């Protein structure tokens, strides 16, 4: 049952034109799991160091996220430092300290074997495949990736792509992976590599979904406040997978709905630094923004 995520749990230091934050809780698995926890039971598999305190674990527990798969290893937790210029679509990485993440070997607790919806965060594709193979009965498996793996580990990535149902990547990465500049052609080429469903994140321009033969495009929600884009992609994935896990419906119409839930969750994440806004939400906030989203995109002919 529920959703499981494998990825990074991190301490992030972030600077944007709207402020800065030092050593705040972040990481792909963190953003994903907090977002998905608004929809379905969530399990997180990750590694942290000795500097990871109970108060950090309590953030997960405050959202009823199962932390049995968070391993504590000797050393320091993964740290990432990045900044955004006025164009907040692209983070500039200033520093990456892999620390305990360097030796990460995801261990799936036996209690997680019944997971139906699996999200493989942006880690080495061979590790993604290793985890995927441990959950052969999963209903839907989605993966993230990035230019680093596309360039450095193309063969391993090709193997992983054959074993996943959904790939969720940025537009630039989709073009790099496929070698095509036209998004529709890029999508067809990537679907031929394995994942029948492709979600392309386009930053402030929204998200495109290629679901077998169906194509859907959603804008990003139009916000008054936009402070920190960190984690937007993983938060999108959390809302997307969380909605699918809650509804257990993989129809074309519901995949489109999942894109809207993902976009809505990402729109909340970027309104404030780190997890602050995602942790302060109510279920009504989410539904109300989904309805604003419908109004934003509706037109008559
Ligand atoms: P996003 O903005 O959705 O791409 O994700 C940002 C999150 O990714 C931050 O919270 C970082 O801690 C995490 N992150 C940054 N670099 C890496 C990396 N090389 N591996 C895993 N996670 C990373």
XYZ file of C-alpha atoms and ligand atoms in Angstrom:
324
model
C 0.000 0.000 0.000
C 0.921 3.663 -0.278
C 3.930 5.391 -1.783
C 7.618 4.766 -1.204
C 10.411 7.168 -2.124
C 14.135 6.580 -2.340
C 16.340 9.649 -2.548
C 18.310 12.275 -0.684
C 17.636 13.704 2.746
C 19.774 16.806 3.017
C 20.681 19.998 4.763
C 20.337 22.789 2.219
C 21.757 26.295 2.250
C 19.887 28.457 -0.210
C 20.099 32.020 -1.435
C 17.458 33.585 -3.687
C 16.713 37.239 -4.532
C 14.090 37.059 -1.738
C 16.259 35.846 1.127
C 18.450 33.062 2.368
C 18.389 30.020 4.623
C 21.219 28.021 6.158
C 21.284 24.245 6.784
C 17.561 23.695 6.499
C 16.004 20.275 6.040
C 15.714 19.408 2.340
C 16.605 16.731 -0.182
C 14.590 15.056 -2.905
C 13.082 12.353 -0.673
C 12.106 14.957 1.927
C 10.208 17.246 -0.442
C 8.613 14.266 -2.148
C 7.462 12.583 1.026
C 6.066 15.690 2.691
C 4.082 16.533 -0.474
C 2.815 12.956 -0.964
C 1.849 12.689 2.708
C -1.115 14.979 2.020
C -2.618 12.201 -0.129
C -1.491 8.725 0.945
C 0.676 6.779 3.432
C 4.346 7.405 2.641
C 7.543 5.485 3.347
C 10.932 7.065 2.896
C 14.201 5.217 2.229
C 17.317 7.360 2.641
C 20.518 7.779 4.624
C 21.401 10.484 7.158
C 24.436 11.142 9.331
C 25.107 11.564 13.020
C 24.244 15.281 12.778
C 20.632 14.416 11.953
C 18.677 15.203 15.091
C 15.411 13.930 16.496
C 13.773 17.261 15.642
C 14.536 16.572 11.961
C 13.039 13.096 12.171
C 9.999 14.602 13.851
C 9.312 16.679 10.745
C 8.633 13.406 8.895
C 6.738 11.957 11.812
C 4.574 15.085 12.081
C 3.253 14.106 8.635
C 2.896 10.415 9.644
C 5.652 9.445 7.181
C 7.137 6.004 7.894
C 10.830 6.592 8.672
C 11.828 2.931 9.251
C 13.796 3.131 5.982
C 15.902 6.114 7.090
C 19.298 4.645 7.886
C 21.682 6.492 10.188
C 25.329 6.095 9.112
C 28.584 7.303 10.681
C 29.522 10.746 9.321
C 27.630 13.835 8.236
C 24.372 14.191 6.356
C 24.433 15.167 2.653
C 24.717 18.945 2.229
C 23.819 21.098 -0.750
C 24.390 24.831 -1.210
C 22.763 26.636 -4.109
C 21.633 30.028 -5.280
C 19.153 31.422 -7.740
C 19.496 34.645 -9.692
C 16.516 36.701 -10.841
C 15.673 33.878 -13.253
C 14.540 31.347 -10.691
C 14.210 28.489 -13.191
C 17.763 27.271 -12.693
C 19.682 26.646 -9.462
C 23.413 27.340 -9.424
C 25.067 24.698 -7.254
C 27.773 26.323 -5.123
C 28.713 23.263 -3.094
C 27.759 19.602 -2.801
C 29.021 17.562 0.148
C 27.936 13.979 -0.458
C 29.051 12.793 3.006
C 27.076 9.642 3.976
C 25.187 9.822 0.663
C 28.362 8.787 -1.191
C 28.116 5.198 0.094
C 24.303 5.051 0.018
C 23.041 1.516 -0.575
C 19.256 1.721 -0.229
C 17.907 -0.943 2.122
C 14.215 -1.676 1.812
C 12.716 -2.805 5.143
C 10.700 -6.044 4.717
C 7.605 -4.148 5.901
C 7.823 -2.011 2.721
C 7.473 -4.943 0.299
C 3.766 -4.213 -0.211
C 4.456 -0.733 -1.654
C 2.276 -0.068 -4.704
C 3.596 3.287 -5.887
C 7.354 3.750 -6.024
C 9.281 6.932 -6.747
C 12.983 6.587 -7.506
C 14.506 9.969 -6.717
C 17.493 11.304 -8.549
C 20.229 8.846 -7.490
C 22.636 6.619 -9.457
C 20.529 4.726 -12.040
C 22.055 1.395 -10.950
C 20.752 2.028 -7.407
C 17.357 2.991 -8.828
C 17.243 -0.334 -10.703
C 18.367 -2.229 -7.607
C 15.436 -0.787 -5.629
C 12.970 -1.259 -8.450
C 13.869 -4.976 -8.667
C 13.101 -5.397 -4.981
C 9.496 -4.330 -5.610
C 8.512 -6.471 -8.599
C 4.807 -6.244 -7.753
C 4.579 -2.432 -7.664
C 1.587 -0.986 -9.520
C 3.415 2.088 -10.824
C 7.112 2.977 -10.739
C 8.299 6.505 -11.499
C 11.854 7.802 -11.690
C 13.630 11.137 -11.783
C 17.043 11.643 -13.365
C 19.353 14.467 -14.376
C 21.946 15.555 -16.932
C 24.796 14.210 -14.754
C 23.531 10.588 -15.111
C 22.531 11.088 -18.760
C 26.132 12.014 -19.565
C 28.088 9.862 -17.070
C 26.093 6.620 -16.872
C 24.080 6.265 -20.106
C 24.156 2.453 -20.141
C 22.941 2.096 -16.554
C 20.274 4.733 -17.178
C 19.066 2.843 -20.279
C 18.612 -0.292 -18.139
C 16.669 1.638 -15.494
C 14.433 3.280 -18.102
C 13.383 -0.159 -19.346
C 12.151 -0.991 -15.840
C 10.055 2.095 -15.012
C 6.562 3.211 -16.039
C 7.001 6.969 -15.648
C 9.994 9.255 -16.141
C 9.753 12.708 -14.550
C 12.488 15.050 -15.811
C 13.185 18.675 -16.765
C 12.710 19.876 -20.316
C 16.452 20.372 -20.878
C 17.120 16.850 -19.644
C 14.404 15.393 -21.896
C 16.035 17.068 -24.886
C 19.488 15.896 -23.838
C 18.366 12.318 -23.216
C 16.533 12.034 -26.550
C 18.866 14.178 -28.662
C 15.739 15.985 -29.979
C 14.900 19.665 -29.587
C 11.204 19.249 -30.409
C 9.402 18.190 -27.237
C 6.893 15.906 -28.925
C 9.666 14.115 -30.806
C 11.760 13.982 -27.638
C 8.837 12.383 -25.800
C 8.339 9.743 -28.482
C 12.025 8.876 -28.412
C 12.034 8.561 -24.602
C 8.850 6.478 -24.583
C 10.618 4.087 -26.983
C 13.370 3.701 -24.345
C 10.927 2.204 -21.812
C 8.690 4.554 -19.803
C 5.288 4.747 -21.495
C 4.529 7.852 -19.445
C 6.769 10.904 -19.504
C 6.337 14.015 -17.384
C 8.387 16.999 -18.526
C 8.873 19.772 -15.955
C 9.163 23.169 -17.614
C 9.747 25.430 -14.607
C 7.590 28.553 -14.686
C 6.037 27.296 -17.947
C 4.406 24.318 -16.276
C 4.373 20.621 -17.065
C 3.776 18.444 -20.132
C 2.495 14.879 -19.794
C 2.955 12.292 -22.529
C 0.867 9.286 -21.551
C 1.153 6.628 -24.249
C -0.557 8.469 -27.123
C -2.156 11.193 -24.975
C -0.485 14.597 -24.565
C -1.477 17.148 -21.900
C 0.016 20.501 -21.008
C -0.626 22.396 -17.761
C 0.723 25.844 -16.932
C 2.380 26.623 -13.643
C -0.017 28.203 -11.161
C 0.231 32.007 -11.260
C 1.563 33.104 -7.881
C 1.801 36.414 -6.044
C 4.691 35.169 -3.890
C 7.630 33.139 -5.187
C 10.533 32.935 -2.748
C 12.450 29.678 -3.201
C 12.168 27.146 -6.063
C 14.209 24.477 -4.242
C 12.415 21.156 -4.204
C 9.702 22.216 -6.656
C 10.355 19.221 -8.912
C 10.313 16.676 -6.098
C 7.262 18.301 -4.557
C 5.528 18.047 -7.935
C 6.408 14.344 -8.047
C 5.063 13.900 -4.497
C 1.702 15.452 -5.351
C 1.540 13.539 -8.650
C 2.333 10.123 -7.149
C 0.377 10.844 -3.961
C -2.777 11.573 -5.928
C -2.334 8.400 -8.017
C -1.771 6.305 -4.875
C -4.851 7.790 -3.213
C -7.112 7.277 -6.225
C -5.536 4.063 -7.597
C -6.743 5.138 -11.015
C -4.329 5.182 -13.957
C -6.820 6.354 -16.589
C -5.803 9.193 -18.947
C -8.195 11.571 -17.165
C -6.754 10.772 -13.769
C -3.149 11.066 -14.958
C -4.037 14.604 -16.056
C -5.564 15.264 -12.639
C -2.364 13.985 -11.011
C -0.381 16.557 -13.020
C -2.626 19.287 -11.604
C -2.212 18.028 -8.013
C 1.556 17.909 -8.537
C 1.556 21.445 -9.929
C -0.573 22.702 -7.037
C 1.781 21.168 -4.452
C 4.820 22.646 -6.231
C 3.115 26.061 -6.244
C 2.840 25.926 -2.450
C 6.458 24.765 -2.009
C 7.938 27.762 -3.809
C 5.958 30.340 -1.824
C 8.366 30.096 1.086
C 11.809 28.710 1.938
C 12.294 24.987 2.426
C 9.358 22.962 3.689
C 7.720 25.804 5.599
C 4.630 26.227 3.416
C 4.178 22.492 2.712
C 4.112 21.747 6.430
C 1.590 24.490 7.221
C -1.000 23.462 4.615
C -4.509 22.213 5.189
C -6.449 19.818 2.944
C -8.775 22.762 2.191
C -5.841 24.873 0.953
C -5.008 22.133 -1.555
C -8.560 21.647 -2.831
C -9.144 25.380 -3.019
C -6.037 25.853 -5.171
C -7.050 22.938 -7.416
C -10.287 24.822 -8.054
C -8.394 28.030 -8.752
C -6.297 25.995 -11.183
C -9.419 24.842 -13.011
C -10.558 28.471 -13.280
C -7.113 29.514 -14.480
C -7.108 27.023 -17.354
C -10.781 26.802 -18.287
C -12.153 28.265 -21.507
C -15.273 27.824 -23.598
C -15.534 27.396 -27.337
P 14.809 20.109 -6.946
O 14.824 21.592 -6.710
O 13.437 19.524 -6.970
O 15.631 19.717 -8.134
O 15.519 19.420 -5.690
C 16.323 20.118 -4.800
C 16.813 19.185 -3.735
O 17.725 18.258 -4.312
C 17.565 19.919 -2.642
O 16.818 19.830 -1.439
C 18.916 19.211 -2.545
O 19.218 18.804 -1.232
C 18.780 17.983 -3.404
N 19.994 17.734 -4.197
C 20.819 18.631 -4.780
N 21.844 18.016 -5.423
C 21.644 16.679 -5.251
C 22.366 15.495 -5.652
N 23.489 15.559 -6.384
N 21.852 14.306 -5.290
C 20.720 14.221 -4.574
N 20.011 15.283 -4.140
C 20.461 16.502 -4.473
